[in-house]
Amino acid sequence: MGFSVWQIAIVAVVVLILFGRGRISEMMGDFGKGISSFKKGMSEDVDAPAAKPSEPAGQIEPPADKSAAASETASAEQKDASK
């Protein structure tokens, strides 16, 4: 049971009447942008080497507080200078 050319033409006309030419062209533009974005993402994924984690998961320490480290360094230098 195949579709004839007339059936496809009638469905196309009904779709144009329901959605309008502007809305259909807008949807096709969005569809094209989505495909372009997908292709770009796939090419970036293939080009980028797999990143190896520097530390095993679960053993990652939070970053140290810079102000606390700076004050410890300053106090250590003052102790060394006073000797």
GROMACS .gro file of N, CA and C in nm:
model
  249
    1MET      N    1   0.086  -0.116   0.000
    1MET     CA    2   0.000   0.000   0.000
    1MET      C    3   0.091   0.123   0.000
    2GLY      N    4   0.117   0.179  -0.113
    2GLY     CA    5   0.207   0.292  -0.127
    2GLY      C    6   0.129   0.423  -0.135
    3PHE      N    7   0.199   0.530  -0.119
    3PHE     CA    8   0.139   0.662  -0.128
    3PHE      C    9   0.152   0.712  -0.272
    4SER      N   10   0.047   0.769  -0.322
    4SER     CA   11   0.055   0.825  -0.457
    4SER      C   12   0.101   0.970  -0.447
    5VAL      N   13   0.137   1.028  -0.560
    5VAL     CA   14   0.183   1.166  -0.565
    5VAL      C   15   0.072   1.260  -0.518
    6TRP      N   16  -0.052   1.230  -0.550
    6TRP     CA   17  -0.165   1.315  -0.510
    6TRP      C   18  -0.185   1.314  -0.359
    7GLN      N   19  -0.169   1.201  -0.297
    7GLN     CA   20  -0.185   1.194  -0.151
    7GLN      C   21  -0.076   1.276  -0.080
    8ILE      N   22   0.046   1.265  -0.129
    8ILE     CA   23   0.156   1.342  -0.070
    8ILE      C   24   0.132   1.491  -0.090
    9ALA      N   25   0.083   1.531  -0.208
    9ALA     CA   26   0.056   1.672  -0.237
    9ALA      C   27  -0.054   1.726  -0.148
   10ILE      N   28  -0.158   1.648  -0.125
   10ILE     CA   29  -0.268   1.692  -0.038
   10ILE      C   30  -0.219   1.710   0.105
   11VAL      N   31  -0.139   1.618   0.155
   11VAL     CA   32  -0.085   1.629   0.290
   11VAL      C   33   0.004   1.753   0.301
   12ALA      N   34   0.086   1.779   0.199
   12ALA     CA   35   0.173   1.897   0.199
   12ALA      C   36   0.091   2.026   0.203
   13VAL      N   37  -0.017   2.032   0.127
   13VAL     CA   38  -0.102   2.152   0.126
   13VAL      C   39  -0.168   2.172   0.262
   14VAL      N   40  -0.216   2.065   0.322
   14VAL     CA   41  -0.280   2.075   0.454
   14VAL      C   42  -0.179   2.123   0.558
   15VAL      N   43  -0.058   2.073   0.553
   15VAL     CA   44   0.046   2.115   0.648
   15VAL      C   45   0.077   2.263   0.628
   16LEU      N   46   0.087   2.307   0.503
   16LEU     CA   47   0.112   2.449   0.475
   16LEU      C   48  -0.001   2.537   0.528
   17ILE      N   49  -0.124   2.491   0.513
   17ILE     CA   50  -0.238   2.570   0.561
   17ILE      C   51  -0.237   2.577   0.714
   18LEU      N   52  -0.209   2.466   0.779
   18LEU     CA   53  -0.212   2.462   0.926
   18LEU      C   54  -0.098   2.544   0.988
   19PHE      N   55   0.023   2.526   0.940
   19PHE     CA   56   0.138   2.588   1.003
   19PHE      C   57   0.181   2.718   0.937
   20GLY      N   58   0.155   2.735   0.812
   20GLY     CA   59   0.200   2.854   0.741
   20GLY      C   60   0.343   2.839   0.693
   21ARG      N   61   0.375   2.911   0.587
   21ARG     CA   62   0.507   2.899   0.527
   21ARG      C   63   0.617   2.949   0.620
   22GLY      N   64   0.593   3.055   0.694
   22GLY     CA   65   0.694   3.112   0.783
   22GLY      C   66   0.731   3.018   0.896
   23ARG      N   67   0.631   2.955   0.955
   23ARG     CA   68   0.657   2.865   1.068
   23ARG      C   69   0.733   2.742   1.021
   24ILE      N   70   0.700   2.690   0.905
   24ILE     CA   71   0.770   2.571   0.855
   24ILE      C   72   0.915   2.605   0.823
   25SER      N   73   0.939   2.721   0.760
   25SER     CA   74   1.077   2.758   0.730
   25SER      C   75   1.156   2.782   0.858
   26GLU      N   76   1.090   2.835   0.961
   26GLU     CA   77   1.156   2.856   1.090
   26GLU      C   78   1.195   2.723   1.154
   27MET      N   79   1.104   2.625   1.147
   27MET     CA   80   1.133   2.493   1.203
   27MET      C   81   1.246   2.425   1.126
   28MET      N   82   1.248   2.439   0.995
   28MET     CA   83   1.355   2.379   0.915
   28MET      C   84   1.488   2.448   0.944
   29GLY      N   85   1.487   2.580   0.967
   29GLY     CA   86   1.610   2.651   1.004
   29GLY      C   87   1.664   2.602   1.137
   30ASP      N   88   1.574   2.584   1.234
   30ASP     CA   89   1.615   2.532   1.364
   30ASP      C   90   1.669   2.390   1.352
   31PHE      N   91   1.605   2.310   1.267
   31PHE     CA   92   1.650   2.173   1.244
   31PHE      C   93   1.790   2.173   1.182
   32GLY      N   94   1.814   2.262   1.087
   32GLY     CA   95   1.945   2.272   1.024
   32GLY      C   96   2.052   2.317   1.122
   33LYS      N   97   2.018   2.411   1.210
   33LYS     CA   98   2.113   2.457   1.312
   33LYS      C   99   2.147   2.343   1.408
   34GLY      N  100   2.047   2.264   1.441
   34GLY     CA  101   2.070   2.151   1.531
   34GLY      C  102   2.164   2.048   1.468
   35ILE      N  103   2.145   2.021   1.340
   35ILE     CA  104   2.233   1.926   1.272
   35ILE      C  105   2.375   1.981   1.266
   36SER      N  106   2.389   2.110   1.233
   36SER     CA  107   2.522   2.172   1.226
   36SER      C  108   2.591   2.166   1.362
   37SER      N  109   2.516   2.195   1.468
   37SER     CA  110   2.572   2.190   1.603
   37SER      C  111   2.615   2.048   1.640
   38PHE      N  112   2.535   1.952   1.601
   38PHE     CA  113   2.566   1.811   1.628
   38PHE      C  114   2.694   1.771   1.556
   39LYS      N  115   2.706   1.806   1.430
   39LYS     CA  116   2.826   1.773   1.353
   39LYS      C  117   2.949   1.839   1.411
   40LYS      N  118   2.935   1.966   1.453
   40LYS     CA  119   3.047   2.038   1.513
   40LYS      C  120   3.090   1.970   1.643
   41GLY      N  121   2.994   1.933   1.725
   41GLY     CA  122   3.024   1.865   1.850
   41GLY      C  123   3.092   1.731   1.828
   42MET      N  124   3.047   1.658   1.727
   42MET     CA  125   3.108   1.528   1.698
   42MET      C  126   3.251   1.545   1.649
   43SER      N  127   3.277   1.646   1.566
   43SER     CA  128   3.413   1.666   1.516
   43SER      C  129   3.506   1.714   1.628
   44GLU      N  130   3.457   1.795   1.720
   44GLU     CA  131   3.539   1.839   1.834
   44GLU      C  132   3.570   1.722   1.925
   45ASP      N  133   3.475   1.631   1.942
   45ASP     CA  134   3.494   1.516   2.029
   45ASP      C  135   3.598   1.422   1.970
   46VAL      N  136   3.599   1.406   1.840
   46VAL     CA  137   3.695   1.318   1.775
   46VAL      C  138   3.834   1.381   1.776
   47ASP      N  139   3.844   1.512   1.755
   47ASP     CA  140   3.972   1.580   1.749
   47ASP      C  141   4.039   1.590   1.885
   48ALA      N  142   3.963   1.605   1.992
   48ALA     CA  143   4.019   1.622   2.126
   48ALA      C  144   4.063   1.487   2.181
   49PRO      N  145   4.187   1.477   2.232
   49PRO     CA  146   4.231   1.351   2.293
   49PRO      C  147   4.159   1.328   2.424
   50ALA      N  148   4.147   1.205   2.461
   50ALA     CA  149   4.079   1.172   2.587
   50ALA      C  150   4.163   1.222   2.703
   51ALA      N  151   4.101   1.300   2.790
   51ALA     CA  152   4.172   1.356   2.904
   51ALA      C  153   4.185   1.250   3.012
   52LYS      N  154   4.306   1.234   3.062
   52LYS     CA  155   4.329   1.137   3.169
   52LYS      C  156   4.323   1.211   3.301
   53PRO      N  157   4.248   1.161   3.396
   53PRO     CA  158   4.242   1.229   3.526
   53PRO      C  159   4.377   1.220   3.596
   54SER      N  160   4.417   1.330   3.661
   54SER     CA  161   4.546   1.333   3.730
   54SER      C  162   4.543   1.254   3.860
   55GLU      N  163   4.426   1.246   3.920
   55GLU     CA  164   4.411   1.170   4.043
   55GLU      C  165   4.292   1.077   4.029
   56PRO      N  166   4.296   0.962   4.092
   56PRO     CA  167   4.182   0.872   4.085
   56PRO      C  168   4.058   0.934   4.148
   57ALA      N  169   3.944   0.897   4.097
   57ALA     CA  170   3.818   0.951   4.150
   57ALA      C  171   3.802   0.909   4.295
   58GLY      N  172   3.747   0.996   4.375
   58GLY     CA  173   3.725   0.967   4.515
   58GLY      C  174   3.838   1.015   4.605
   59GLN      N  175   3.955   1.046   4.547
   59GLN     CA  176   4.067   1.092   4.626
   59GLN      C  177   4.101   1.236   4.593
   60ILE      N  178   4.010   1.306   4.534
   60ILE     CA  179   4.033   1.445   4.497
   60ILE      C  180   4.015   1.533   4.619
   61GLU      N  181   4.118   1.613   4.647
   61GLU     CA  182   4.112   1.702   4.762
   61GLU      C  183   4.061   1.837   4.716
   62PRO      N  184   3.987   1.907   4.801
   62PRO     CA  185   3.940   2.041   4.763
   62PRO      C  186   4.059   2.136   4.754
   63PRO      N  187   4.049   2.238   4.671
   63PRO     CA  188   4.160   2.332   4.659
   63PRO      C  189   4.185   2.404   4.791
   64ALA      N  190   4.312   2.427   4.819
   64ALA     CA  191   4.350   2.493   4.944
   64ALA      C  192   4.312   2.640   4.940
   65ASP      N  193   4.281   2.694   5.055
   65ASP     CA  194   4.246   2.835   5.066
   65ASP      C  195   4.373   2.918   5.046
   66LYS      N  196   4.376   3.004   4.947
   66LYS     CA  197   4.497   3.080   4.914
   66LYS      C  198   4.536   3.176   5.025
   67SER      N  199   4.438   3.236   5.092
   67SER     CA  200   4.471   3.332   5.197
   67SER      C  201   4.532   3.260   5.317
   68ALA      N  202   4.485   3.141   5.349
   68ALA     CA  203   4.541   3.066   5.460
   68ALA      C  204   4.682   3.022   5.428
   69ALA      N  205   4.706   2.978   5.305
   69ALA     CA  206   4.840   2.936   5.265
   69ALA      C  207   4.936   3.054   5.266
   70ALA      N  208   4.890   3.172   5.224
   70ALA     CA  209   4.974   3.290   5.222
   70ALA      C  210   5.011   3.333   5.363
   71SER      N  211   4.914   3.325   5.455
   71SER     CA  212   4.943   3.366   5.593
   71SER      C  213   5.039   3.267   5.659
   72GLU      N  214   5.027   3.137   5.629
   72GLU     CA  215   5.120   3.039   5.685
   72GLU      C  216   5.261   3.062   5.633
   73THR      N  217   5.271   3.095   5.505
   73THR     CA  218   5.402   3.121   5.446
   73THR      C  219   5.464   3.245   5.507
   74ALA      N  220   5.385   3.349   5.527
   74ALA     CA  221   5.435   3.473   5.585
   74ALA      C  222   5.481   3.451   5.729
   75SER      N  223   5.404   3.374   5.806
   75SER     CA  224   5.443   3.351   5.946
   75SER      C  225   5.567   3.263   5.953
   76ALA      N  226   5.582   3.169   5.859
   76ALA     CA  227   5.702   3.085   5.856
   76ALA      C  228   5.823   3.168   5.821
   77GLU      N  229   5.809   3.262   5.730
   77GLU     CA  230   5.921   3.349   5.692
   77GLU      C  231   5.960   3.440   5.807
   78GLN      N  232   5.860   3.488   5.883
   78GLN     CA  233   5.891   3.574   5.998
   78GLN      C  234   5.967   3.496   6.104
   79LYS      N  235   5.932   3.370   6.125
   79LYS     CA  236   6.002   3.287   6.225
   79LYS      C  237   6.145   3.263   6.182
   80ASP      N  238   6.165   3.238   6.050
   80ASP     CA  239   6.300   3.216   5.999
   80ASP      C  240   6.384   3.343   6.011
   81ALA      N  241   6.324   3.458   5.988
   81ALA     CA  242   6.395   3.585   5.994
   81ALA      C  243   6.433   3.621   6.137
   82SER      N  244   6.351   3.578   6.234
   82SER     CA  245   6.379   3.613   6.372
   82SER      C  246   6.490   3.527   6.431
   83LYS      N  247   6.526   3.418   6.369
   83LYS     CA  248   6.632   3.328   6.423
   83LYS      C  249   6.767   3.382   6.401
   0.00000   0.00000   0.00000
